Structures are given as structure tokens and as C-alpha cells.
Amino acid sequence: MMGTQRVEAQLFYEFDLDAHVPPNHVLREIDRFLDMGDMREKLKPFYSHTGRPSIDPELIVRMLVIGYVMGIRSERRLCQEVHLNLAYRWFCRLGLEDKVPDHSSFSRYRHGKFRDSDMLRHIFEATVERCLKEDLVSGEGFAVDASLIPADANKARSIAAKDWSEDVARAASNRAAKEYLETLDDAAFGAASPVQPKFVAKSDPAAQWTRAEESRPYFAYATNYLIDTKSSVIMDVEATRAIRQAEVGASQTMLDRTESRFGIRPDWLAADTAYGSSDNLGWLVKKRGIIPFIPVIDHSNRKDGAWTRFEFEYDEANDQYICPEGFALKQFRRNYSDPNRGKNVRGTRKYRALKSDCQSCPSKEKCCPNAACRSVSREEHEDARDFARSSRKSKAYKVSRDKRKKVEMLFAHLKRILNLTRLRLRGPNGAKDEFLLAAIAQNLRKLAKLRPKTVQTEATA
């Protein structure tokens, strides 16, 4: 006999929402580590003492965390999912009869109280503190890298850089253009490089027209991660334009901020060649005392097969180079009253041999076949570059090279699992908000994975 399902109407129901959330659900694990205890105190100065009560800001944050943890990119869809999903309601502290906020509430909080109070940065740092408490951070070695995230900008609605100006940005009168004008002096955006891109997006002028390897050009921002290599905990995150100068500057900003906020300075830093500039290596070695496991940017190789600069030995005591044949290459042959004479803008010094020595040298064809005499240049922070080269020969460098790949794995997780393949928000502030929320979600997922409560319960039983 075929059965039929009957729905009997009842006047009262007994329903325990907590009992319907599986014990190993990812949100149940994350809920243990999401700390917003002092959030209301930080937001209190931004609320009026009169008027109707607002939507609980903790509810807004919890819904945003769900969106980024579960890869729900649309805020309209997020509201629908929270309305329907029991686990989402439980995480947001909503009962069955409680109303889900409208999607427009996110914009009001994002452009108002959250940015004014820097709330998302505070929540991110709270997750890092919890990782420190759970012993997931060693502080011994860090790794840094950047990844491009396409911006919400269309090439068809862009203009040539030669036609772009501050007056055009003011005439656009949108929020992203106003943020662009506010960040013209910011080292991470407008002041990162004097070079203008080929195109500028009117809808998001701060987005950089760029091209990744084997891809078509597009508008993008760069998300910069500074991670601890022990458990891949994100120690800091920064949004910048998608250019190398801004990314290198962001690495220094994140290292300073991590030391100031948590009192942690790593013994060594692993990064790729983009971070191997002379200025950055000098900053790491001389100012911060950090061992740079970073390949050095070096353009000293000769295409004509002649001796490279490494064939010449530097005599620090006499400030000169000695060539393989024993001749001296000096910066000056007589004393000058001006100590800056002979330096260019970047502080590079050039050492030259005597023409008479080179003309009579038996190895001239190996040394300077196309010049009357040989010259060797020395960067301002050449001692830091030499230290970085020597560090590459150590066994620790090989270990750091493998650990540096953990940053790339986080970027892959960001795009494939959290579904952050394109930004929804525009402007520098929009990029900062999205990258902070994504880093919060990744740290929370890391805590849930490495410190699960269900495993501890089973072990105790």
C-alpha cells in the first residue's frame, strides 16, 4: 500500500534550532573563534543617543562572515540564504520568526560606521590574536606575496590615460572617483608610481590597467598577504594598485604594522624576485634586521660574454674594485670637497679603471671588448644585496622556498573556494573591505580546521 504524507496543523511547536545544526558544521566550529566582544564599545561613539534602535551590527558582521566563508558573492542572495538555512540562522543568532535585514543595510554600514571606526581591521586583528592564542603562529619566518583580483570595471567604459585628469575625476562625481582623489598621495595607490597606465576606468579610476602572464589586460587591484609559515596564518593584508612598487611598499607597511600591533618581528622573510630591489633589501637588512630569503634583482650580466661584476673583488677598506688581473677600479682618482660627486639620483656609484691599464691588459677582450676601459657600478645597498646572495646558499633558503608556496596556496583557496574571482565593490576602500573580509574568513577556516572542537570531544570521551 502506497503511503501518503499528511501535514497536520498544530497550534504550538517545540523547535530547538541548535539541535538541527550538525556538530561538525563549519559554522559551528567558526563560531567558537569569532570574537566580537568589544565591537559595540568601538562603535558606540558613532551612534546617536536618540532615535530608533538600529540593526545589531554584530548581525551584519556575522552575515558578512557567512558570505565570505561560504563563497556567497551576492548580498541579495546572502539574505535569501540566511532566511532559508537553519545553520545560517543559528550562526546569526536569529530565531525562526526573526526577520533578516535587507541587503541595502550592508551598504549603509560599510560606507558609514564600519569604515569610520575601521571595524573590519579590528575584527581581522582579533582573528590573528586568536591564532596566536591557539599556538598557530611561531613568529620565526614570514612570507609575503601579492595576487591580482579583477576590479568591477569595464574596458569599454574606460578612457585613455592622456585624457584623464583630476578635473575629469571630479566631474565623474561617483564614490570610487572621490576615493581616487583622496588616495593620490597614498603610496599604495596614486603615489605608488609616476607612470600612468594605458587606460583609466571612469567607474573605478584607482584600479590598475594591467596584464598577468598569459592573459588579456584588465583592470585589477592587488591583495597583499603577509603570512606566518608555520600554519599559513595571515598576519596582515593590504590592498594596493597592481604594480610592483606598491606591492613592495605594502610588504614594509605590513611588517611594521605586525610588529607594532602584535610585537612580532620575523627572523627571516621569504618572497619572490619582485621584492628583491636594492631599496627593499637595504630596508630589511639594515633597518629591520630581517634575513631576506629573496632573489636579488640584478642586471649586471653581460650579453657579450665579458666578465661580469662578480669577477671583480670589492675592497671595502679602500673603496675600490680589483679586477682579475690585479688592476684597481676607483670611483675617484683625486679627492673632492663634495661627497656626493659621482652619485646619481638613486645613489649608484661607478668605479673605473685607468685607460692605460686596460689598453695594456692581456685580458681586455674578456673584460671590455667594446670599451676603452672597464667600469663597474655599485648599488647604494650593495652590502645588503651581497648578504641576500649569500643567504641563498644556505639550507634555510631551500626550506623557505618551499614554505613560500603557502602564500600561493592561500591565493588559490581565495579564488577557488571563497570564489573571490572579481571584486564587487569599487574604489580603494571597497578593495580593502573585500580583502579584509576574505582574510578574516580564511583565518577562521584555518582555526576551525586545525583546532576543531569535535575532535577534542571524541578524544576526551
Coordinates of C-alpha atoms in Angstrom, one line a residue:
M1 CA 0.0 0.0 0.0
M2 CA 1.4 3.4 -1.0
G3 CA 1.8 5.8 1.8
T4 CA 1.0 9.4 1.7
Q5 CA 2.4 12.3 3.8
R6 CA -0.1 14.2 5.8
V7 CA 0.7 17.7 7.2
E8 CA -1.3 18.2 10.3
A9 CA -1.8 21.7 11.5
Q10 CA -0.6 22.4 15.0
L11 CA -1.1 25.5 17.2
F12 CA 2.2 25.2 19.0
Y13 CA 5.6 23.8 18.0
E14 CA 8.7 22.9 20.0
F15 CA 11.7 23.5 17.9
D16 CA 15.4 23.6 19.0
L17 CA 17.4 25.4 16.4
D18 CA 20.7 24.4 18.0
A19 CA 19.8 20.7 17.7
H20 CA 19.3 21.0 13.9
V21 CA 22.9 22.2 13.3
P22 CA 25.3 19.3 12.8
P23 CA 28.1 19.2 15.4
N24 CA 30.8 19.2 12.7
H25 CA 29.3 22.0 10.7
V26 CA 32.0 24.6 9.7
L27 CA 30.0 27.5 11.1
R28 CA 29.7 25.8 14.4
E29 CA 33.5 25.5 14.5
I30 CA 34.0 29.1 13.3
D31 CA 31.5 30.4 15.9
R32 CA 34.0 29.4 18.7
F33 CA 36.7 31.7 17.3
L34 CA 34.7 34.8 16.1
D35 CA 35.4 37.3 18.8
M36 CA 33.3 40.5 18.7
G37 CA 33.2 41.2 22.5
D38 CA 34.3 44.8 22.3
M39 CA 32.8 45.7 19.0
R40 CA 29.9 47.6 20.4
E41 CA 32.2 49.7 22.6
K42 CA 34.2 50.7 19.5
L43 CA 31.1 51.5 17.5
K44 CA 29.3 53.4 20.4
P45 CA 30.8 56.8 19.5
F46 CA 29.3 56.6 16.0
Y47 CA 25.7 56.1 17.2
S48 CA 23.3 58.7 18.3
H49 CA 21.8 58.6 21.8
T50 CA 18.3 59.2 20.4
G51 CA 16.1 57.7 17.7
R52 CA 15.0 54.2 16.9
P53 CA 17.3 51.2 17.7
S54 CA 19.4 50.2 14.6
I55 CA 20.1 46.8 13.3
D56 CA 22.5 44.9 15.5
P57 CA 26.0 45.5 14.0
E58 CA 27.0 42.0 15.1
L59 CA 24.3 40.6 12.9
I60 CA 25.7 42.4 9.9
V61 CA 29.2 41.2 10.6
R62 CA 28.0 37.6 11.1
M63 CA 26.1 37.7 7.8
L64 CA 29.2 39.1 6.0
V65 CA 31.4 36.3 7.5
I66 CA 28.9 33.7 6.3
G67 CA 29.1 35.2 2.8
Y68 CA 32.8 35.1 2.6
V69 CA 33.3 31.7 4.4
M70 CA 30.7 30.0 2.2
G71 CA 31.6 31.8 -1.1
I72 CA 28.3 33.7 -1.5
R73 CA 29.3 36.7 -3.5
S74 CA 25.8 38.4 -3.9
E75 CA 24.5 40.2 -0.8
R76 CA 20.9 39.7 -2.1
R77 CA 21.5 36.0 -2.3
L78 CA 23.1 36.1 1.1
C79 CA 20.0 37.5 2.6
Q80 CA 17.9 34.8 0.9
E81 CA 20.3 32.0 2.1
V82 CA 20.2 33.3 5.7
H83 CA 16.4 33.4 5.6
L84 CA 16.2 29.8 4.4
N85 CA 19.2 28.0 6.0
L86 CA 18.9 26.9 9.6
A87 CA 22.6 26.8 10.2
Y88 CA 23.0 30.3 8.9
R89 CA 20.2 31.5 11.2
W90 CA 21.8 29.8 14.2
F91 CA 25.2 31.4 13.4
C92 CA 23.5 34.9 13.1
R93 CA 21.6 34.4 16.4
L94 CA 18.3 34.6 14.5
G95 CA 15.2 32.7 15.6
L96 CA 12.7 31.2 13.2
E97 CA 10.4 34.2 13.4
D98 CA 13.2 36.8 13.3
K99 CA 13.4 39.0 10.1
V100 CA 16.6 39.0 8.0
P101 CA 17.9 42.5 7.3
D102 CA 17.5 44.0 3.8
H103 CA 20.6 43.8 1.5
S104 CA 20.8 47.6 1.5
S105 CA 21.8 47.5 5.2
F106 CA 25.2 46.3 4.2
S107 CA 26.0 49.4 2.1
R108 CA 24.9 51.7 4.9
Y109 CA 27.1 50.1 7.5
R110 CA 30.0 49.6 5.0
H111 CA 30.1 53.3 3.9
G112 CA 29.4 54.6 7.3
K113 CA 30.1 53.2 10.7
F114 CA 32.4 50.3 9.7
R115 CA 34.8 52.5 7.7
D116 CA 34.7 55.3 10.2
S117 CA 35.6 53.0 13.1
D118 CA 37.9 50.7 11.0
M119 CA 35.8 47.8 12.3
L120 CA 36.8 45.2 9.7
R121 CA 40.5 45.8 10.5
H122 CA 39.7 45.4 14.2
I123 CA 37.9 42.1 13.6
F124 CA 40.7 40.8 11.4
E125 CA 43.3 41.5 14.1
A126 CA 41.1 39.8 16.6
T127 CA 41.3 36.6 14.5
V128 CA 45.1 36.9 14.4
E129 CA 45.2 37.3 18.2
R130 CA 43.1 34.1 18.5
C131 CA 45.6 32.3 16.2
L132 CA 48.4 33.4 18.5
K133 CA 46.4 32.1 21.5
E134 CA 45.9 28.8 19.8
D135 CA 49.7 28.5 19.1
L136 CA 49.3 28.6 15.3
V137 CA 52.0 31.3 14.9
S138 CA 55.7 30.8 15.5
G139 CA 56.9 34.3 14.5
E140 CA 60.1 32.8 13.2
G141 CA 59.6 33.1 9.4
F142 CA 57.1 35.1 7.3
A143 CA 56.3 35.0 3.6
V144 CA 54.9 37.8 1.5
D145 CA 53.3 37.9 -1.9
A146 CA 50.6 39.6 -3.9
S147 CA 47.8 38.4 -6.2
L148 CA 45.7 40.3 -8.8
I149 CA 42.0 40.4 -8.4
P150 CA 40.0 41.8 -11.3
A151 CA 38.1 45.0 -10.5
D152 CA 34.5 45.8 -11.2
A153 CA 35.5 47.9 -14.2
N154 CA 34.9 47.6 -18.0
K155 CA 37.4 48.4 -20.7
A156 CA 34.6 49.6 -23.0
R157 CA 33.8 52.4 -20.5
S158 CA 37.4 53.5 -19.9
I159 CA 39.3 56.4 -21.4
A160 CA 42.9 56.9 -22.4
A161 CA 45.3 58.0 -19.7
K162 CA 46.2 61.1 -21.7
D163 CA 42.6 62.3 -21.5
W164 CA 42.3 61.6 -17.7
S165 CA 42.8 64.3 -15.1
E166 CA 41.7 65.3 -11.7
D167 CA 39.0 67.5 -13.2
V168 CA 37.6 64.6 -15.1
A169 CA 37.6 62.6 -11.9
R170 CA 35.7 65.4 -10.1
A171 CA 33.2 65.6 -13.0
A172 CA 32.5 61.8 -12.6
S173 CA 31.2 62.5 -9.1
N174 CA 30.9 58.9 -8.1
R175 CA 32.2 57.4 -4.9
A176 CA 35.1 55.5 -6.5
A177 CA 36.3 58.7 -8.2
K178 CA 36.2 60.6 -4.9
E179 CA 38.2 57.9 -3.2
Y180 CA 40.7 58.0 -6.1
L181 CA 41.2 61.7 -5.5
E182 CA 41.7 61.1 -1.8
T183 CA 44.4 58.5 -2.4
L184 CA 46.5 60.4 -4.9
D185 CA 49.2 60.9 -2.3
D186 CA 48.9 57.4 -0.9
A187 CA 52.0 55.3 -1.5
A188 CA 49.8 52.2 -2.1
F189 CA 47.7 53.9 -4.9
G190 CA 48.2 57.3 -6.5
A191 CA 51.8 57.9 -5.4
A192 CA 52.9 54.4 -6.0
S193 CA 54.4 55.2 -9.4
P194 CA 54.6 58.3 -11.6
V195 CA 54.0 56.0 -14.7
Q196 CA 50.4 56.4 -16.0
P197 CA 48.6 53.2 -17.2
K198 CA 47.4 53.0 -20.7
F199 CA 43.7 53.3 -19.8
V200 CA 41.7 54.6 -16.8
A201 CA 38.3 53.3 -15.8
K202 CA 35.8 56.1 -15.1
S203 CA 33.8 53.8 -12.8
D204 CA 36.9 52.9 -10.7
P205 CA 39.9 55.2 -11.5
A206 CA 42.2 53.6 -8.8
A207 CA 42.1 50.2 -10.5
Q208 CA 45.2 49.5 -12.5
W209 CA 45.1 48.5 -16.1
T210 CA 47.5 45.5 -16.1
R211 CA 48.1 42.1 -17.6
A212 CA 49.0 38.9 -15.9
E213 CA 51.0 36.2 -17.6
E214 CA 49.2 34.6 -20.5
S215 CA 46.1 36.7 -20.1
R216 CA 44.4 39.6 -21.7
P217 CA 44.8 43.1 -20.0
Y218 CA 42.2 44.0 -17.4
F219 CA 41.6 46.4 -14.5
A220 CA 42.7 45.0 -11.2
Y221 CA 43.7 45.5 -7.6
A222 CA 46.4 43.6 -5.8
T223 CA 45.7 41.8 -2.5
N224 CA 48.9 41.5 -0.4
Y225 CA 49.4 38.8 2.2
L226 CA 51.9 38.6 5.0
I227 CA 51.7 35.1 6.5
D228 CA 53.4 33.1 9.2
T229 CA 54.9 30.0 7.6
K230 CA 54.1 27.6 10.5
S231 CA 50.4 27.2 9.8
S232 CA 49.8 29.7 7.0
V233 CA 48.0 32.2 9.3
I234 CA 47.5 35.5 7.6
M235 CA 49.2 38.1 9.8
D236 CA 48.3 41.1 7.7
V237 CA 46.6 42.0 4.5
E238 CA 46.8 45.2 2.4
A239 CA 45.1 46.4 -0.8
T240 CA 47.2 48.2 -3.4
R241 CA 47.4 49.1 -7.1
A242 CA 48.6 46.2 -9.2
I243 CA 52.1 47.4 -9.6
R244 CA 55.4 46.2 -8.2
Q245 CA 56.3 49.4 -6.3
A246 CA 53.0 49.4 -4.4
E247 CA 53.3 45.7 -3.5
V248 CA 56.9 46.2 -2.2
G249 CA 55.7 49.2 -0.2
A250 CA 52.8 47.2 1.2
S251 CA 55.2 44.5 2.4
Q252 CA 57.0 47.0 4.5
T253 CA 53.8 48.5 5.8
M254 CA 52.5 45.1 6.9
L255 CA 55.8 44.2 8.6
D256 CA 55.8 47.5 10.6
R257 CA 52.1 47.1 11.5
T258 CA 52.5 43.5 12.6
E259 CA 55.4 44.5 14.9
S260 CA 53.5 47.4 16.2
R261 CA 50.3 45.6 16.8
F262 CA 51.4 42.1 18.0
G263 CA 55.1 42.7 18.9
I264 CA 56.3 40.1 16.4
R265 CA 59.3 40.6 14.1
P266 CA 60.3 37.6 12.0
D267 CA 63.8 36.3 11.8
W268 CA 63.5 35.9 8.0
L269 CA 61.2 36.8 5.2
A270 CA 60.6 34.8 2.0
A271 CA 59.4 36.4 -1.2
D272 CA 59.9 36.2 -4.9
T273 CA 62.2 38.3 -7.2
A274 CA 59.7 41.2 -7.3
Y275 CA 60.8 42.1 -3.7
G276 CA 64.5 41.8 -4.5
S277 CA 65.1 45.5 -5.2
S278 CA 68.1 47.3 -3.7
D279 CA 66.0 49.6 -1.5
N280 CA 63.8 46.9 -0.1
L281 CA 66.8 44.6 0.7
G282 CA 68.5 47.5 2.4
W283 CA 65.4 48.3 4.4
L284 CA 65.0 44.7 5.5
V285 CA 68.7 44.1 6.5
K286 CA 69.7 47.4 7.8
K287 CA 66.6 48.9 9.4
R288 CA 64.7 45.8 10.5
G289 CA 67.4 43.1 10.9
I290 CA 65.4 40.6 8.9
I291 CA 67.2 37.9 6.8
P292 CA 65.9 38.2 3.2
F293 CA 65.4 34.9 1.5
I294 CA 64.7 36.8 -1.7
P295 CA 66.3 36.5 -5.1
V296 CA 68.1 39.7 -5.9
I297 CA 67.1 41.8 -8.9
D298 CA 70.4 42.0 -10.8
H299 CA 71.0 43.3 -14.4
S300 CA 74.8 43.0 -14.3
N301 CA 75.1 40.0 -16.6
R302 CA 76.8 40.8 -19.9
K303 CA 75.4 39.8 -23.2
D304 CA 78.8 39.9 -25.0
G305 CA 80.3 37.2 -22.8
A306 CA 82.6 39.5 -21.0
W307 CA 83.5 39.3 -17.3
T308 CA 80.6 40.2 -15.1
R309 CA 80.8 42.4 -12.0
F310 CA 81.1 39.3 -9.8
E311 CA 84.5 38.6 -11.3
F312 CA 85.7 41.8 -9.6
E313 CA 86.6 41.8 -5.9
Y314 CA 85.4 44.8 -3.8
D315 CA 88.0 46.3 -1.4
E316 CA 85.9 47.9 1.2
A317 CA 88.8 49.5 3.1
N318 CA 90.0 51.4 0.1
D319 CA 86.5 51.7 -1.6
Q320 CA 87.7 50.2 -4.9
Y321 CA 87.3 47.1 -7.0
I322 CA 90.2 44.8 -8.0
C323 CA 89.9 43.2 -11.4
P324 CA 91.1 39.6 -12.1
E325 CA 94.4 40.9 -13.5
G326 CA 95.0 42.9 -10.3
F327 CA 94.3 46.4 -11.5
A328 CA 92.3 48.8 -9.4
L329 CA 88.9 50.4 -10.4
K330 CA 88.3 53.5 -8.4
Q331 CA 85.4 56.0 -8.2
F332 CA 87.7 59.0 -7.9
R333 CA 91.4 59.4 -8.7
R334 CA 91.6 62.6 -6.5
N335 CA 89.8 64.0 -3.5
Y336 CA 86.7 66.1 -4.0
S337 CA 85.2 68.5 -1.4
D338 CA 81.7 67.4 -2.5
P339 CA 81.0 63.9 -1.0
N340 CA 78.0 63.4 -3.4
R341 CA 80.1 63.9 -6.5
G342 CA 79.8 61.0 -8.8
K343 CA 76.4 59.7 -7.5
N344 CA 73.3 59.6 -9.5
V345 CA 69.7 60.1 -8.2
R346 CA 69.5 56.5 -6.9
G347 CA 72.9 56.6 -5.2
T348 CA 74.6 54.2 -7.6
R349 CA 78.4 54.6 -7.7
K350 CA 80.6 53.9 -10.7
Y351 CA 84.2 52.6 -10.5
R352 CA 86.5 53.0 -13.5
A353 CA 89.9 51.5 -14.4
L354 CA 92.7 53.5 -15.9
K355 CA 92.6 53.6 -19.7
S356 CA 96.3 52.8 -19.8
D357 CA 95.9 49.7 -17.6
C358 CA 93.1 48.4 -19.8
Q359 CA 94.9 49.0 -23.1
S360 CA 97.9 47.1 -22.0
C361 CA 96.0 44.3 -20.2
P362 CA 96.2 40.8 -21.9
S363 CA 92.6 40.1 -20.8
K364 CA 91.0 43.2 -22.4
E365 CA 88.9 41.1 -24.9
K366 CA 87.4 39.2 -21.9
C367 CA 86.9 42.3 -19.8
C368 CA 85.8 45.2 -22.0
P369 CA 86.0 44.3 -25.7
N370 CA 83.8 47.2 -26.8
A371 CA 85.1 50.0 -24.5
A372 CA 88.4 51.7 -23.9
C373 CA 88.4 50.9 -20.2
R374 CA 86.3 48.8 -17.8
S375 CA 83.8 50.3 -15.4
V376 CA 81.8 48.6 -12.6
S377 CA 78.7 50.1 -10.9
R378 CA 77.8 49.5 -7.2
E379 CA 74.3 50.0 -5.9
E380 CA 73.6 52.1 -2.8
H381 CA 72.7 49.0 -0.7
E382 CA 75.1 46.6 -2.4
D383 CA 76.2 45.2 1.0
A384 CA 72.6 44.2 1.7
R385 CA 72.4 42.6 -1.8
D386 CA 75.5 40.6 -1.1
F387 CA 74.0 39.4 2.2
A388 CA 70.9 38.3 0.3
R389 CA 73.0 36.5 -2.2
S390 CA 74.9 34.7 0.5
S391 CA 71.7 33.8 2.2
R392 CA 70.5 31.9 -0.9
K393 CA 73.4 29.5 -0.5
S394 CA 72.2 28.3 2.9
K395 CA 70.0 25.3 3.7
A396 CA 67.4 27.5 5.3
Y397 CA 66.8 29.2 2.0
K398 CA 65.7 26.0 0.4
V399 CA 63.3 25.4 3.3
S400 CA 61.9 29.0 3.0
R401 CA 61.5 28.5 -0.8
D402 CA 59.1 25.6 -0.1
K403 CA 57.3 27.4 2.6
R404 CA 56.8 30.5 0.4
K405 CA 54.4 28.4 -1.7
K406 CA 51.9 28.5 1.2
V407 CA 51.1 32.1 0.2
E408 CA 50.2 30.9 -3.3
M409 CA 48.0 28.2 -1.9
L410 CA 46.1 30.8 0.1
F411 CA 45.5 32.8 -3.1
A412 CA 44.3 29.6 -4.8
H413 CA 41.9 29.0 -1.9
L414 CA 40.8 32.6 -2.1
K415 CA 39.8 32.3 -5.7
R416 CA 38.6 28.7 -6.0
I417 CA 36.9 28.1 -2.6
L418 CA 35.9 31.5 -1.4
N419 CA 35.0 32.5 -5.0
L420 CA 36.8 35.8 -4.9
T421 CA 37.5 36.0 -8.7
R422 CA 36.2 39.5 -9.2
L423 CA 35.6 42.4 -6.8
R424 CA 32.0 43.6 -6.2
L425 CA 32.9 46.8 -4.5
R426 CA 34.6 49.7 -6.2
G427 CA 37.3 52.1 -5.1
P428 CA 40.3 51.6 -2.8
N429 CA 38.0 51.3 0.2
G430 CA 35.9 48.7 -1.4
A431 CA 39.0 46.7 -2.3
K432 CA 40.3 47.0 1.3
D433 CA 36.9 45.8 2.7
E434 CA 36.7 42.8 0.5
F435 CA 40.3 41.7 1.1
L436 CA 39.9 42.1 4.9
L437 CA 36.7 40.1 4.9
A438 CA 38.3 37.4 2.8
A439 CA 41.4 37.2 5.1
I440 CA 39.0 37.0 8.2
A441 CA 37.2 34.1 6.5
Q442 CA 40.5 32.3 5.7
N443 CA 41.9 32.7 9.2
L444 CA 38.6 31.5 10.7
R445 CA 38.5 28.5 8.5
K446 CA 42.1 27.8 9.4
L447 CA 41.2 27.8 13.1
A448 CA 38.2 25.6 12.5
K449 CA 40.4 23.1 10.7
L450 CA 43.4 23.0 13.0
R451 CA 41.6 23.4 16.3
P452 CA 38.2 21.6 15.9
K453 CA 36.0 21.0 18.9
T454 CA 34.6 17.7 17.6
V455 CA 38.0 16.0 17.6
Q456 CA 38.7 17.2 21.1
T457 CA 35.3 15.9 22.3
E458 CA 35.9 12.5 20.8
A459 CA 39.4 12.3 22.3
T460 CA 38.1 13.2 25.7
A461 CA 35.4 10.5 25.5

